[in-house]
């Protein structure tokens, strides 16, 4: 029998991953490699690199205990070839292997490298997902609109989650309208479970500090789970403490609370420590046991079997050029405030500070603060995309790019979102406590104290009128704008222009 190499990437840390399932423990060698190419192709947050390396090292050790032969390369090994393909070739020479079994990577860049590697490589479908590429393409084929909701219903039917025969549990597919509560200042969410770094993690932290200490983001304290066992504890903790209120406060933001009732499980699901289905099953069990309400449970599983699967489907269906789309022709450079530069905006400043500290911000902060501001300010989408890919521990291109390019920046022209996710300060004020202590005033529409979101919101609508004037969901916005008297409209636009000029000049806004 031909000896083979079995590639396991840093976000494929599951014994159920396709390449391991097809491998032969007796004859094949598992290859896992910390490599400069993957660690440096963008300047990842140090916590993200540490999470991946620590989890890789522990997963490799588990495989060895389970009888696998594992060739593991550390980043600082003197013979490390520096790339995934380089490491495969080096291991092939060492072992005499002539073929590679790989599970499809989550990024076109790496898929292409494997496809054109000078060694025979079998790339297997990554079936950790509920929908295969073919299933998604079949669903998408011939549709005028690819809205997530209908895809999600198919995923409910396919998995049987929260189904009562062929009807949705409670007779409703979607409980979102119950999930828009603003947070009172006195919410006291538990937050995610934290883990003390063991010796292996501490070694990794030392390495990351010395090699990537200058990247944006705090490495310490590091408290992510780095094994499946710990990730399962984090899941149980969320189901018990977070899930019951997840729905109610899903869209809320509080300055003093980085996590609210969010799961903080995406880093673990995305690197393979948890499977999406088991996470949903745990939530549905809590509902069945009477420990979580339907609006929370349905809202939670929709994020995973709906949005997560749908985003992956779009990424692969749209092809590698998707990340360069820029329908609105935005050109502005990403402002320094995204890298922790000073800002008077209490809301965006907090989201960036949380991101730097935790390699995490919850969905509404990503969408309605950093995303909303970048879109209103007209930042070039590829720069926004690169920022999100760098700063979050859960960021892998298959899920990050559609969220940023499609959902957040409308750069794909509306494949994902039926209208751009833009808002004035009023929305932020309604859903958060940020505006209370802000330098700007959320109720002021023009002048120095005017909330930048108020100015830029109208500026955005005005400059993109041609693109959006026929969008039925935006009719009200344009009618409100058109009803304002002309002098006021001109003043708003002038003040917005001046604000953007100050932003470009590097002034603090
Ligand atoms: P919760 O709010 O508790 O949700 C539960 C789970 O649902 C998450 O763990 C995640 O697996 C899934 N989920 C929720 N929303 C989405 C979504 N829109 N797309 C895919 N999965 C979703 N998610 C990533 O995993 N990686 C990214 O790089 C990423 N980048 C994003 C960029 C932008 C601009 C936006 C608006 C969203 C992005 N998301 C990304 C989606 C979402 O914000 C994160 O999945 C979520 O914040 C993760 O935190 P959580 O585990 O606490 O999620
Ligand atoms: C993100 C990442 C990093 C930082 N480092 C490695 C690594 O050294 N070795 C590895 O196998 N994978 C790493 N990864 C994850 C890959 O970049 C990921 O598999 C691709 O981006 C596709 O999702
Ligand atoms: Fe953000 Fe505007 Fe509120 Fe300040 S006033 S916190 S900038 S929304």
CSV table of N, CA, C and O in Angstrom, one decimal, residues 190-195 223-244 246 261-269 272-286 291-292 297 300-301 304:
chain,number,residue,atom,x,y,z
A,190,UNK,N,-22.9,36.4,32.8
A,190,UNK,CA,-21.7,35.6,33.3
A,190,UNK,C,-20.5,35.8,32.4
A,190,UNK,O,-19.4,35.8,32.9
A,191,UNK,N,-20.7,35.9,31.1
A,191,UNK,CA,-19.6,35.9,30.2
A,191,UNK,C,-19.1,34.5,29.9
A,191,UNK,O,-19.5,33.6,30.6
A,192,UNK,N,-18.1,34.4,29.0
A,192,UNK,CA,-17.6,33.1,28.7
A,192,UNK,C,-16.7,32.5,29.7
A,192,UNK,O,-16.2,33.2,30.6
A,193,UNK,N,-16.7,31.1,29.7
A,193,UNK,CA,-15.8,30.4,30.6
A,193,UNK,C,-14.3,30.7,30.2
A,193,UNK,O,-14.0,30.8,29.1
A,194,UNK,N,-13.5,30.9,31.3
A,194,UNK,CA,-12.1,31.2,31.0
A,194,UNK,C,-11.2,30.1,31.4
A,194,UNK,O,-11.5,29.4,32.4
A,195,UNK,N,-10.1,29.9,30.7
A,195,UNK,CA,-9.2,28.8,31.0
A,195,UNK,C,-7.8,29.3,31.3
A,195,UNK,O,-7.2,30.1,30.6
A,223,UNK,N,-7.1,33.4,27.7
A,223,UNK,CA,-7.9,32.5,28.5
A,223,UNK,C,-8.8,31.6,27.6
A,223,UNK,O,-9.9,31.1,28.1
A,224,UNK,N,-8.5,31.5,26.3
A,224,UNK,CA,-9.3,30.7,25.4
A,224,UNK,C,-9.2,29.2,25.8
A,224,UNK,O,-8.1,28.7,26.3
A,225,UNK,N,-10.2,28.4,25.5
A,225,UNK,CA,-10.1,26.9,25.5
A,225,UNK,C,-9.2,26.5,24.4
A,225,UNK,O,-9.2,27.1,23.3
A,226,UNK,N,-8.4,25.5,24.6
A,226,UNK,CA,-7.4,25.0,23.6
A,226,UNK,C,-7.5,23.5,23.3
A,226,UNK,O,-6.8,23.0,22.5
A,227,UNK,N,-8.5,22.9,24.0
A,227,UNK,CA,-8.7,21.5,23.7
A,227,UNK,C,-10.2,21.3,23.5
A,227,UNK,O,-11.0,22.1,23.9
A,228,UNK,N,-10.6,20.1,22.9
A,228,UNK,CA,-12.0,19.8,22.7
A,228,UNK,C,-12.7,19.7,24.1
A,228,UNK,O,-13.8,20.2,24.3
A,229,UNK,N,-12.0,19.1,25.1
A,229,UNK,CA,-12.6,18.9,26.4
A,229,UNK,C,-12.9,20.3,27.0
A,229,UNK,O,-14.1,20.5,27.5
A,230,UNK,N,-12.0,21.2,26.9
A,230,UNK,CA,-12.3,22.6,27.4
A,230,UNK,C,-13.4,23.3,26.6
A,230,UNK,O,-14.3,24.0,27.2
A,231,UNK,N,-13.4,23.1,25.3
A,231,UNK,CA,-14.4,23.7,24.4
A,231,UNK,C,-15.8,23.2,24.8
A,231,UNK,O,-16.8,24.0,24.8
A,232,UNK,N,-15.9,21.9,25.1
A,232,UNK,CA,-17.1,21.3,25.6
A,232,UNK,C,-17.6,22.0,26.9
A,232,UNK,O,-18.8,22.2,27.1
A,233,UNK,N,-16.7,22.2,27.8
A,233,UNK,CA,-17.0,22.9,29.0
A,233,UNK,C,-17.6,24.3,28.7
A,233,UNK,O,-18.5,24.8,29.3
A,234,UNK,N,-16.9,25.0,27.8
A,234,UNK,CA,-17.3,26.3,27.4
A,234,UNK,C,-18.7,26.3,26.8
A,234,UNK,O,-19.6,27.1,27.1
A,235,UNK,N,-19.0,25.2,26.0
A,235,UNK,CA,-20.4,25.1,25.5
A,235,UNK,C,-21.4,24.9,26.6
A,235,UNK,O,-22.5,25.5,26.6
A,236,UNK,N,-21.1,24.0,27.5
A,236,UNK,CA,-22.1,23.7,28.6
A,236,UNK,C,-22.3,25.0,29.4
A,236,UNK,O,-23.4,25.3,29.8
A,237,UNK,N,-21.2,25.7,29.6
A,237,UNK,CA,-21.3,27.0,30.4
A,237,UNK,C,-22.3,28.0,29.7
A,237,UNK,O,-23.2,28.6,30.3
A,238,UNK,N,-22.1,28.1,28.4
A,238,UNK,CA,-22.9,29.0,27.6
A,238,UNK,C,-24.4,28.6,27.7
A,238,UNK,O,-25.3,29.4,27.9
A,239,UNK,N,-24.6,27.3,27.4
A,239,UNK,CA,-26.0,26.8,27.4
A,239,UNK,C,-26.7,27.1,28.7
A,239,UNK,O,-27.9,27.5,28.8
A,240,UNK,N,-26.0,26.9,29.8
A,240,UNK,CA,-26.6,27.1,31.1
A,240,UNK,C,-26.8,28.6,31.4
A,240,UNK,O,-27.8,29.1,31.9
A,241,UNK,N,-25.7,29.4,31.2
A,241,UNK,CA,-25.8,30.8,31.6
A,241,UNK,C,-26.1,31.8,30.6
A,241,UNK,O,-26.6,32.9,30.9
A,242,UNK,N,-25.8,31.5,29.3
A,242,UNK,CA,-26.0,32.6,28.3
A,242,UNK,C,-27.2,32.4,27.4
A,242,UNK,O,-28.0,33.3,27.2
A,243,UNK,N,-27.4,31.1,27.0
A,243,UNK,CA,-28.5,30.8,26.1
A,243,UNK,C,-29.9,31.4,26.5
A,243,UNK,O,-30.6,31.9,25.7
A,244,UNK,N,-30.3,31.2,27.8
A,244,UNK,CA,-31.7,31.6,28.1
A,244,UNK,C,-31.9,33.1,27.8
A,244,UNK,O,-33.1,33.5,27.4
A,246,UNK,N,-30.0,34.8,25.5
A,246,UNK,CA,-29.3,35.1,24.2
A,246,UNK,C,-30.2,35.8,23.2
A,246,UNK,O,-29.9,36.8,22.6
A,261,UNK,N,-24.7,38.1,26.4
A,261,UNK,CA,-25.1,36.7,26.5
A,261,UNK,C,-24.7,35.9,25.2
A,261,UNK,O,-25.2,34.9,24.9
A,262,UNK,N,-23.7,36.5,24.6
A,262,UNK,CA,-23.2,35.8,23.4
A,262,UNK,C,-22.3,34.6,23.8
A,262,UNK,O,-21.8,34.5,24.9
A,263,UNK,N,-22.2,33.6,22.8
A,263,UNK,CA,-21.6,32.3,23.2
A,263,UNK,C,-20.1,32.3,23.3
A,263,UNK,O,-19.5,31.6,24.0
A,264,UNK,N,-19.5,33.2,22.4
A,264,UNK,CA,-18.0,33.2,22.3
A,264,UNK,C,-17.5,31.7,22.0
A,264,UNK,O,-16.6,31.3,22.5
A,265,UNK,N,-18.3,31.1,21.1
A,265,UNK,CA,-17.9,29.7,20.7
A,265,UNK,C,-17.4,29.7,19.3
A,265,UNK,O,-16.8,28.7,18.8
A,266,UNK,N,-17.5,30.8,18.5
A,266,UNK,CA,-17.1,30.7,17.1
A,266,UNK,C,-15.6,30.4,16.9
A,266,UNK,O,-15.3,29.6,16.0
A,267,UNK,N,-14.7,30.8,17.8
A,267,UNK,CA,-13.3,30.4,17.6
A,267,UNK,C,-13.2,28.8,17.7
A,267,UNK,O,-12.4,28.2,16.9
A,268,UNK,N,-13.9,28.2,18.6
A,268,UNK,CA,-13.8,26.8,18.8
A,268,UNK,C,-14.5,26.0,17.7
A,268,UNK,O,-14.0,25.0,17.2
A,269,UNK,N,-15.7,26.5,17.2
A,269,UNK,CA,-16.4,25.8,16.1
A,269,UNK,C,-15.5,26.0,14.9
A,269,UNK,O,-15.3,25.0,14.2
A,272,UNK,N,-12.5,23.6,14.7
A,272,UNK,CA,-12.8,22.2,14.7
A,272,UNK,C,-12.9,21.6,16.1
A,272,UNK,O,-13.2,20.4,16.2
A,273,UNK,N,-12.8,22.4,17.2
A,273,UNK,CA,-12.9,21.8,18.5
A,273,UNK,C,-14.3,21.4,18.9
A,273,UNK,O,-14.6,20.5,19.7
A,274,UNK,N,-15.3,22.1,18.3
A,274,UNK,CA,-16.7,21.8,18.4
A,274,UNK,C,-17.3,21.6,17.1
A,274,UNK,O,-16.9,22.3,16.1
A,275,UNK,N,-18.3,20.8,17.0
A,275,UNK,CA,-19.0,20.7,15.7
A,275,UNK,C,-20.3,21.5,15.7
A,275,UNK,O,-20.9,21.7,16.8
A,276,UNK,N,-20.6,22.2,14.6
A,276,UNK,CA,-21.8,23.1,14.6
A,276,UNK,C,-23.0,22.3,15.0
A,276,UNK,O,-23.9,22.9,15.8
A,277,UNK,N,-23.2,21.1,14.6
A,277,UNK,CA,-24.4,20.4,14.9
A,277,UNK,C,-24.5,20.1,16.4
A,277,UNK,O,-25.6,20.2,17.0
A,278,UNK,N,-23.4,19.7,17.1
A,278,UNK,CA,-23.5,19.3,18.5
A,278,UNK,C,-23.8,20.6,19.3
A,278,UNK,O,-24.5,20.5,20.3
A,279,UNK,N,-23.3,21.7,18.8
A,279,UNK,CA,-23.6,23.0,19.5
A,279,UNK,C,-25.1,23.3,19.5
A,279,UNK,O,-25.7,23.6,20.5
A,280,UNK,N,-25.7,23.1,18.3
A,280,UNK,CA,-27.1,23.3,18.1
A,280,UNK,C,-27.9,22.3,18.9
A,280,UNK,O,-28.9,22.6,19.5
A,281,UNK,N,-27.4,21.0,18.9
A,281,UNK,CA,-28.2,20.0,19.6
A,281,UNK,C,-28.2,20.3,21.1
A,281,UNK,O,-29.2,20.1,21.8
A,282,UNK,N,-27.1,20.8,21.6
A,282,UNK,CA,-27.0,21.2,23.1
A,282,UNK,C,-28.0,22.3,23.4
A,282,UNK,O,-28.7,22.2,24.4
A,283,UNK,N,-28.2,23.2,22.5
A,283,UNK,CA,-29.2,24.3,22.7
A,283,UNK,C,-30.6,23.8,22.6
A,283,UNK,O,-31.4,24.1,23.5
A,284,UNK,N,-30.8,22.9,21.6
A,284,UNK,CA,-32.2,22.4,21.5
A,284,UNK,C,-32.6,21.5,22.7
A,284,UNK,O,-33.7,21.5,23.2
A,285,UNK,N,-31.6,20.8,23.2
A,285,UNK,CA,-31.9,20.0,24.4
A,285,UNK,C,-32.3,20.9,25.6
A,285,UNK,O,-33.2,20.5,26.3
A,286,UNK,N,-31.6,22.0,25.7
A,286,UNK,CA,-31.9,22.9,26.8
A,286,UNK,C,-33.3,23.4,26.7
A,286,UNK,O,-34.1,23.5,27.6
A,291,UNK,N,-35.2,24.6,29.8
A,291,UNK,CA,-34.1,25.5,30.4
A,291,UNK,C,-33.8,26.7,29.5
A,291,UNK,O,-33.0,27.6,29.9
A,292,UNK,N,-34.4,26.8,28.3
A,292,UNK,CA,-34.2,27.9,27.5
A,292,UNK,C,-35.4,28.2,26.6
A,292,UNK,O,-36.1,27.2,26.2
A,297,UNK,N,-33.5,29.9,21.6
A,297,UNK,CA,-33.0,28.7,21.0
A,297,UNK,C,-33.1,28.8,19.5
A,297,UNK,O,-32.1,28.5,18.8
A,300,UNK,N,-30.5,31.3,18.2
A,300,UNK,CA,-29.2,30.7,18.3
A,300,UNK,C,-28.9,29.7,17.2
A,300,UNK,O,-27.9,29.9,16.5
A,301,UNK,N,-29.8,28.8,17.0
A,301,UNK,CA,-29.4,27.8,15.9
A,301,UNK,C,-29.5,28.4,14.5
A,301,UNK,O,-28.8,28.0,13.6
A,304,UNK,N,-26.2,29.5,13.4
A,304,UNK,CA,-25.3,28.5,13.1
A,304,UNK,C,-25.7,27.7,11.8
A,304,UNK,O,-25.0,27.6,10.8
